[in-house]
Coordinates of C-alpha atoms in Angstrom, one line a residue:
Chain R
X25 CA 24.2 19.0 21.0
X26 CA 22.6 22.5 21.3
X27 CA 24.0 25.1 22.9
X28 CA 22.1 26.0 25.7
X29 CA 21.8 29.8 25.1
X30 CA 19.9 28.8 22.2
X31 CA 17.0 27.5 23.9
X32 CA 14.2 29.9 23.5
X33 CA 11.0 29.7 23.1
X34 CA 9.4 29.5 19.7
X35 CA 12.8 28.4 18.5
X36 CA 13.1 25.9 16.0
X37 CA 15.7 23.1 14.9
X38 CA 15.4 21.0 11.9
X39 CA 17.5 18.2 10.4
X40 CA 17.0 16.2 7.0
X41 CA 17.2 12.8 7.0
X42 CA 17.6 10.0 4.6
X43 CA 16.3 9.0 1.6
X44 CA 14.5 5.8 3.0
X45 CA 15.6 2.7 1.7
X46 CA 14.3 -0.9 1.4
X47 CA 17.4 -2.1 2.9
X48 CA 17.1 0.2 6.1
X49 CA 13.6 -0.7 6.4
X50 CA 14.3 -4.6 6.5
X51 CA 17.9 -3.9 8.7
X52 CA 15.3 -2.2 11.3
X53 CA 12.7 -5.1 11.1
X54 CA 15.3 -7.6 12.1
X55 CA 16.8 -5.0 14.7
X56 CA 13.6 -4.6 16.0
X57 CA 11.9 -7.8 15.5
X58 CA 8.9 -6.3 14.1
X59 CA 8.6 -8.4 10.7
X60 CA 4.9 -7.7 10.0
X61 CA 4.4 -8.3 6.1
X62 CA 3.6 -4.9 4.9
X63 CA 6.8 -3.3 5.8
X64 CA 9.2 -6.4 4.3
X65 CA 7.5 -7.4 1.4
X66 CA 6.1 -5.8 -1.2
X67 CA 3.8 -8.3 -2.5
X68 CA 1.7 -8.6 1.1
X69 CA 1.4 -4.8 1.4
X70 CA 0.0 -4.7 -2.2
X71 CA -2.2 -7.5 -1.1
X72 CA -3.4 -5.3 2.1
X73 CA -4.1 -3.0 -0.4
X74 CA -1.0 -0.4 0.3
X75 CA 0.2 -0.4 -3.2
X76 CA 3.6 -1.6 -1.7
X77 CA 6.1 -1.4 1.5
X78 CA 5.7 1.1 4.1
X79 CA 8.4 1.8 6.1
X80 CA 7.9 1.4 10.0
X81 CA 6.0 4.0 11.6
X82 CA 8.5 3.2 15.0
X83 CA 11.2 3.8 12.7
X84 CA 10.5 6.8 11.9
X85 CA 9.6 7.5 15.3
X86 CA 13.2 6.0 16.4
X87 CA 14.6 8.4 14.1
X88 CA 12.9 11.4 15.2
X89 CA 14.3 10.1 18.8
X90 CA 17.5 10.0 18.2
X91 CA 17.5 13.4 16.1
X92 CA 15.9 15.1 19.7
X93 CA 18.1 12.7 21.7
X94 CA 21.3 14.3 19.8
X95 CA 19.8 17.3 20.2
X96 CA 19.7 17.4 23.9
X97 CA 22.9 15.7 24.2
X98 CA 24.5 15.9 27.9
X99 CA 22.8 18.6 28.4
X100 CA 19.9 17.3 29.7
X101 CA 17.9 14.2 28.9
X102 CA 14.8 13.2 26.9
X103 CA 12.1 12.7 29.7
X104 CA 8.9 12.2 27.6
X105 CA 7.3 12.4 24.3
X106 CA 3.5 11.6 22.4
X107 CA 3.2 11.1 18.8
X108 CA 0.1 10.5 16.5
X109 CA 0.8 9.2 13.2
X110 CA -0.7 11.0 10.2
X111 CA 1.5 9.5 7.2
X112 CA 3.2 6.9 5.9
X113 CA 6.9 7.2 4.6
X114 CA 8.2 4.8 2.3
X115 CA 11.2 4.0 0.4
X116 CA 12.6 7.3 -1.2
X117 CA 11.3 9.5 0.9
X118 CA 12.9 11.9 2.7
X119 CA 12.2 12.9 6.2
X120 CA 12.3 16.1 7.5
X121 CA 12.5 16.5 11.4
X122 CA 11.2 19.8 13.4
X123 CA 11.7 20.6 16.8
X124 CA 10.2 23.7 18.2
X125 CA 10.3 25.1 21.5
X126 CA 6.6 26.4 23.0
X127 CA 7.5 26.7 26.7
X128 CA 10.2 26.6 29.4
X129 CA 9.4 26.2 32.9
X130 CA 12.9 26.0 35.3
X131 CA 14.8 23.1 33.9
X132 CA 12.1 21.9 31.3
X133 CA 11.6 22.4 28.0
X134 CA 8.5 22.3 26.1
X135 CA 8.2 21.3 22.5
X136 CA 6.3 20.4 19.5
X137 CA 7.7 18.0 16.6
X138 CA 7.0 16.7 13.5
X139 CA 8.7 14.4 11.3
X140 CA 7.5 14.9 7.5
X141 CA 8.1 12.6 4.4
X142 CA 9.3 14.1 1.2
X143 CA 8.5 12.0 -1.5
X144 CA 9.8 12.7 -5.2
X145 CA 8.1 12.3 -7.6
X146 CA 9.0 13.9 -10.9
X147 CA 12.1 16.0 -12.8
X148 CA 11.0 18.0 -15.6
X149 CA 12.9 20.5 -17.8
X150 CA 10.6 22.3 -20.4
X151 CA 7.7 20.9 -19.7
X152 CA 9.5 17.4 -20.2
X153 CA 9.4 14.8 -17.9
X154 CA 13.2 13.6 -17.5
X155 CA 13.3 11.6 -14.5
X156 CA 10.6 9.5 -12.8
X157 CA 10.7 8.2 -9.3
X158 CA 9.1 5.2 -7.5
X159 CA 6.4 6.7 -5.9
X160 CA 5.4 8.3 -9.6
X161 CA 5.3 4.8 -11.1
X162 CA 3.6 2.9 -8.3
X163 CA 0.5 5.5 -8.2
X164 CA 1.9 6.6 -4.5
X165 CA 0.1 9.8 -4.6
X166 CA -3.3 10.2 -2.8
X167 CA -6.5 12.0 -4.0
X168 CA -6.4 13.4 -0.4
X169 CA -2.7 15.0 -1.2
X170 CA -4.2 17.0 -4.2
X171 CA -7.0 18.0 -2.3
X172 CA -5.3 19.0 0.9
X173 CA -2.6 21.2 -1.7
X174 CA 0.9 18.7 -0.6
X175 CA 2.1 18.5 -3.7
X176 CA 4.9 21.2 -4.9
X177 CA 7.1 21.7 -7.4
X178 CA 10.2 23.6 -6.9
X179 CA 13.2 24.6 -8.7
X180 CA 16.3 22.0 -7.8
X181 CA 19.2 24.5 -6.8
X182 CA 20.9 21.3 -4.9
X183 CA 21.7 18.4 -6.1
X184 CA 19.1 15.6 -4.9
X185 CA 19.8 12.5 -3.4
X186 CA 17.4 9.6 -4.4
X187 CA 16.2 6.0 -4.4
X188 CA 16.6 3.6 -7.7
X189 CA 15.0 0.4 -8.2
X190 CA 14.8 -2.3 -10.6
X191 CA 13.0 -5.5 -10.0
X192 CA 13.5 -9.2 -11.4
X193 CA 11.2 -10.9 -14.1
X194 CA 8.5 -11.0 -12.0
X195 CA 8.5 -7.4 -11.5
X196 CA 6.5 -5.3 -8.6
X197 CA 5.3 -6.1 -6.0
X198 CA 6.2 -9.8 -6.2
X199 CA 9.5 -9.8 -7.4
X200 CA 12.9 -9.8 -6.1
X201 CA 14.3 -5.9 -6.2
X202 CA 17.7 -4.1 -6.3
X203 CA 18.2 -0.4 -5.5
X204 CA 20.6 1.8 -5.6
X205 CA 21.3 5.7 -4.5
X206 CA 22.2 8.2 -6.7
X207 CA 22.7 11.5 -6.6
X208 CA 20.8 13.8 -9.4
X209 CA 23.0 17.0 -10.5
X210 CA 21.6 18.3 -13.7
X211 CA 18.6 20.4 -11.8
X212 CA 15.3 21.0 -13.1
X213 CA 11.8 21.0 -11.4
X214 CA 11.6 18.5 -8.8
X215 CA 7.6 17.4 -7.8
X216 CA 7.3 16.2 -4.5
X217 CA 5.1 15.6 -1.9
X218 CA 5.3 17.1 1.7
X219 CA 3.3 15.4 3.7
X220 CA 3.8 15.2 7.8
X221 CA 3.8 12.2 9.0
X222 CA 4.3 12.3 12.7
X223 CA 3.5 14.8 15.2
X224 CA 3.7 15.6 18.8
X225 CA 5.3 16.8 22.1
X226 CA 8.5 16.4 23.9
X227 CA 9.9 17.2 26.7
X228 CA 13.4 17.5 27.9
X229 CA 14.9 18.0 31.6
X230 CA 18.1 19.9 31.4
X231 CA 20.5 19.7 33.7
X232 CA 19.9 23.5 34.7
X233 CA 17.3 26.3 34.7
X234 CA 17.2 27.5 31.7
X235 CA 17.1 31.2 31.3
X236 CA 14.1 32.5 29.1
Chain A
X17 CA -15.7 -8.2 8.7
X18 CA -16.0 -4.8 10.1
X19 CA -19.8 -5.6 10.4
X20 CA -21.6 -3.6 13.7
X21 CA -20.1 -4.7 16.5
X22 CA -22.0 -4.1 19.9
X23 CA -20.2 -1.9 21.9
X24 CA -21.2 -4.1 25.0
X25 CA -18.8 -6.4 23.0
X26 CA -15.9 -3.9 22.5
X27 CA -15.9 -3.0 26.2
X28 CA -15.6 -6.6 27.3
X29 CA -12.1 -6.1 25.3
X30 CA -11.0 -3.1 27.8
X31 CA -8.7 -4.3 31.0
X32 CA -8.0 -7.5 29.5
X33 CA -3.9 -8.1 29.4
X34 CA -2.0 -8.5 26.3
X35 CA 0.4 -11.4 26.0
X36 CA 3.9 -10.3 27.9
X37 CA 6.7 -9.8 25.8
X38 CA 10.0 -11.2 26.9
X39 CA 13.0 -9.3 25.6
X40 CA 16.6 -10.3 26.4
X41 CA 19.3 -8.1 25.9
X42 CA 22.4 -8.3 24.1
X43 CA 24.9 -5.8 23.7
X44 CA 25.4 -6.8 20.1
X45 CA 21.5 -6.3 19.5
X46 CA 21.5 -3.1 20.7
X47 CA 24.2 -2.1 18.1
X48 CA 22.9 -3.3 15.4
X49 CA 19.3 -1.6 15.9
X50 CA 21.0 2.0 16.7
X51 CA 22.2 1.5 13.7
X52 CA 19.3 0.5 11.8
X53 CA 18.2 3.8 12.8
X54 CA 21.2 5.7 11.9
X55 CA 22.4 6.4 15.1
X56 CA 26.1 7.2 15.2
X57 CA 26.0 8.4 19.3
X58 CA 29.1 6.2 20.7
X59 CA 26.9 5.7 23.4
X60 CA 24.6 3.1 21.3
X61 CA 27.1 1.9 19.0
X62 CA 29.9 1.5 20.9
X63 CA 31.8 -1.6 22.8
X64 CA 29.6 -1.0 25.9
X65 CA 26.3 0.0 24.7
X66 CA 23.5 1.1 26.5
X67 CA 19.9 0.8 24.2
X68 CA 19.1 3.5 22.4
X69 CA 16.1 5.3 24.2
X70 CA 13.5 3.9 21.3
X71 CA 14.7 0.1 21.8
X72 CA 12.7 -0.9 24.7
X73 CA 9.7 0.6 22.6
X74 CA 9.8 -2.3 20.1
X75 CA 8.6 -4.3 22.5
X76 CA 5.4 -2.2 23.0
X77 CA 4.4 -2.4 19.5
X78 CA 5.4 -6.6 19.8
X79 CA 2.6 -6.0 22.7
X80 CA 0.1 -4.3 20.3
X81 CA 0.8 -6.8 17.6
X82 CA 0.1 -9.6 20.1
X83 CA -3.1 -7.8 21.8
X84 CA -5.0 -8.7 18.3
X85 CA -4.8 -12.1 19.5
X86 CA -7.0 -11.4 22.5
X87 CA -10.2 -12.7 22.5
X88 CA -13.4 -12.4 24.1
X89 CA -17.3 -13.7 24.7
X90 CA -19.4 -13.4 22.1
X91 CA -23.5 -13.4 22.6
X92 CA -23.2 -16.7 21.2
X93 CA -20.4 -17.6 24.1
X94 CA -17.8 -18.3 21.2
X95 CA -14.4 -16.8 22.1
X96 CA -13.3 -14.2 19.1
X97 CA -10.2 -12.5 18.0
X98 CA -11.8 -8.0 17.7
X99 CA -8.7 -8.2 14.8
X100 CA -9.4 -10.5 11.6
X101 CA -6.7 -9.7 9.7
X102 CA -3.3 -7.9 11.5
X103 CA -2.6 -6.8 7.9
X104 CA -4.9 -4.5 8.1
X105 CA -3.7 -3.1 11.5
X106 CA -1.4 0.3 11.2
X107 CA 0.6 2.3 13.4
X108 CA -1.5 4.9 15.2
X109 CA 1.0 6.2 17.6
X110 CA 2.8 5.9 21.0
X111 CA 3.2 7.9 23.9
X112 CA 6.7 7.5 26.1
X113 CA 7.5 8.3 30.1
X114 CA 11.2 7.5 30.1
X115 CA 13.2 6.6 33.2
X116 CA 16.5 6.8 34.7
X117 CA 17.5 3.5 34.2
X118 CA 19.3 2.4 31.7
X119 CA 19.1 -0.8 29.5
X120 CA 22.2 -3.0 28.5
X121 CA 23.6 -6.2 27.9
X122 CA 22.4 -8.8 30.1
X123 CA 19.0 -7.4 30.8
X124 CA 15.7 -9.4 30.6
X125 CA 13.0 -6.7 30.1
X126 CA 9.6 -7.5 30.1
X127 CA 6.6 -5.2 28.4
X128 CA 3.0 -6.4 29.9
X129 CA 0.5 -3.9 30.5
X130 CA -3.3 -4.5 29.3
X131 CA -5.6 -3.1 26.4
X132 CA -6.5 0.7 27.4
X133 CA -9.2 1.1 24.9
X134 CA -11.0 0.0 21.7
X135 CA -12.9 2.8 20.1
X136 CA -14.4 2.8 16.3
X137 CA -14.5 5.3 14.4
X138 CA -15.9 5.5 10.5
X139 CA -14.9 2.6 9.5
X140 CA -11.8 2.1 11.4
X141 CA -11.2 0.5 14.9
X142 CA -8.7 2.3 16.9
X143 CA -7.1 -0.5 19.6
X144 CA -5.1 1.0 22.5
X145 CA -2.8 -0.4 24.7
X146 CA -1.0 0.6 28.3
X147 CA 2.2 -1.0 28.4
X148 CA 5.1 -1.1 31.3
X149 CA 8.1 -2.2 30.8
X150 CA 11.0 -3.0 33.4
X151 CA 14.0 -5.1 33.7
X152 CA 14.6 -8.4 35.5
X153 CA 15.1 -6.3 39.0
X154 CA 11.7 -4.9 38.6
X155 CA 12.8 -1.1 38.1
X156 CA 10.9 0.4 35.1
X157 CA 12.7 1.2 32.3
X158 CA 9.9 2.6 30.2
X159 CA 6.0 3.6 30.1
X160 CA 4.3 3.1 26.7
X161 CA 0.8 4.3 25.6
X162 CA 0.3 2.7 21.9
X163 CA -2.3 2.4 19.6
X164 CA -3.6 0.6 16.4
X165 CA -6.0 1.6 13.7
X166 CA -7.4 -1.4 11.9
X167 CA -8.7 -0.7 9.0
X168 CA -11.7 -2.1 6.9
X169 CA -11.8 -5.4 6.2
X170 CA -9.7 -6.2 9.2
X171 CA -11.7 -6.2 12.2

């Protein structure tokens, strides 16, 4: 929960989520009901042409919810929000949430947000490739990404938590899959995408003037 | 199809209702989906849960999912479906006015509201829909603006 004090304008709060995993994405269709093809299987959403799943746009959105519903706490409450989707997120990605604060008025605070995937796609040492991620082998990058500069390479000085798969005999998209997490330690350059994927306001009633 | 549609057409679309959706709570099912979502707040995930404040929004986008069934007059006076293929349908976004009251087991919330707007743009067709939500004494437990984009080949 934030500390109160801390509520300022043009402050900001951030929290890293994930990675995004197939088995989070189908957990959250039966949770939610929402079983539409191109977020369960693999095969459909190739067939809609989406080159694969997409996670649920209201799961990210659920997530981003509960990151500014935490946030608040019992300080105050959640009393509305808008979103506009701009990007998908799919398995392996991770999501990066952003709160910032643009006005206070008494009791009410003003924000922006915006939830944004990270999506790996590449480890290189030397000019070597040595790891290659999901969204590198099923052609997830966009011309758009290029041409609107989201792709970055940076030096890994963490280690990296990430997404595995390997699929049966009939391979992607219409075979069975099995994934696994790992965790990569050995560094190197890391190409990803950062992309945002929601954005929006929120406010929040606290349960006091705030002092600003 | 996405072939020209008249926008006398598109506007016979706007007011019309979209199917209710009926959703009946259980304690257990509002565990489960806090933590689909990663939720760890005791307050969702614990023996007496109240829903997270996202859950009630599933049922808008059930609601959006169901409005592509919604047909209207043609000139020919054939009843059509605007969406062809809901494959081609994708999240657009949602707008939420949350309430005081809180959801838990035993509830029976229903979502109804009607389609808001139909607008195409390029080659996409954006599909909105106002949607209310309230529990089985009438209070309202959530307002929902959502909307679709169908794509090509969908509409």
């Amino acid at each position: 929960m934030v500390d109160v004090s801390e509520v300022k304008v043009d402050k900001e709060f951030t929290k890293l989520v994930g990675p995004s995993t197939r088995s989070n994405i189908k957990e959250y269709a039966k949770a939610s009901k929402d079983r539409n093809a191109i977020h369960v299987s693999d095969d459909s959403a190739s067939a809609g042409g989406l080159r694969g799943v997409i996670q649920h746009g209201m799961l990210g959105y659920a997530i981003a919810i509960d990151f500014m519903d935490s946030w608040v706490g019992d300080a105050g409450k959640l009393k509305s929000i808008t979103s506009e989707m701009r990007g998908t997120v799919r398995p392996g990605d991770m999501m990066e949430i952003k709160l910032k604060i643009e006005s206070i008025s008494e009791q009410t605070a003003s924000c922006t947000w915006t939830l944004s995937s990270i999506t790996p796609f590449t480890i290189s040492k030397d000019g070597e490739i040595v790891k290659t991620f999901e969204a590198e082998e099923h052609d997830w990058l966009d011309k758009k990404d290029v041409e609107n500069n989201l792709i970055v390479e940076k030096e890994l000085e963490e280690p990296l938590t990430y997404v595995d798969y390997t699929w049966d005999n009939l391979g992607f998209p219409k075979g069975k899959w099995n994934e696994t997490i790992g965790t990569w330690e050995d560094g190197g350059t890391l190409k990803y995408r950062y992309r945002t994927a929601f954005q929006g306001k929120v406010d929040f009633e606290f349960n006091e003037p705030l002092d600003y | 199809m996405s072939e020209r549609i008249s926008e006398e057409f598109l506007q016979k679309f706007i007011g019309l209702p979209v199917p209710p959706i009926k959703l009946q709570v259980r304690g257990k099912t509002l565990v489960e989906y806090a933590q689909a979502i990663g939720s760890t707040n005791p307050k969702y995930i614990g023996d007496d849960p109240i829903a997270h404040p996202s859950y009630v929004g599933t049922s808008a986008v059930l609601a959006l999912i169901n409005s592509a069934d919604v047909t209207a007059e043609n000139d020919e006076g054939e009843q059509v479906k605007l969406i062809k293929n809901p494959l081609k349908v994708v999240h657009g976004g949602q707008n939420y006015k949350f309430t005081d009251v809180p959801v838990k087991d035993g509830d029976l919330i229903t979502t109804e509201g009607v389609i808001s707007n139909v607008v195409i743009k390029g080659d996409n067709l954006f599909l909105y829909a106002d949607v209310t939500s309230k529990n089985q004494n009438g209070e309202v437990v959530l307002e929902t603006t959502i909307y679709g984009i169908c794509t090509k080949g969908g509409w």
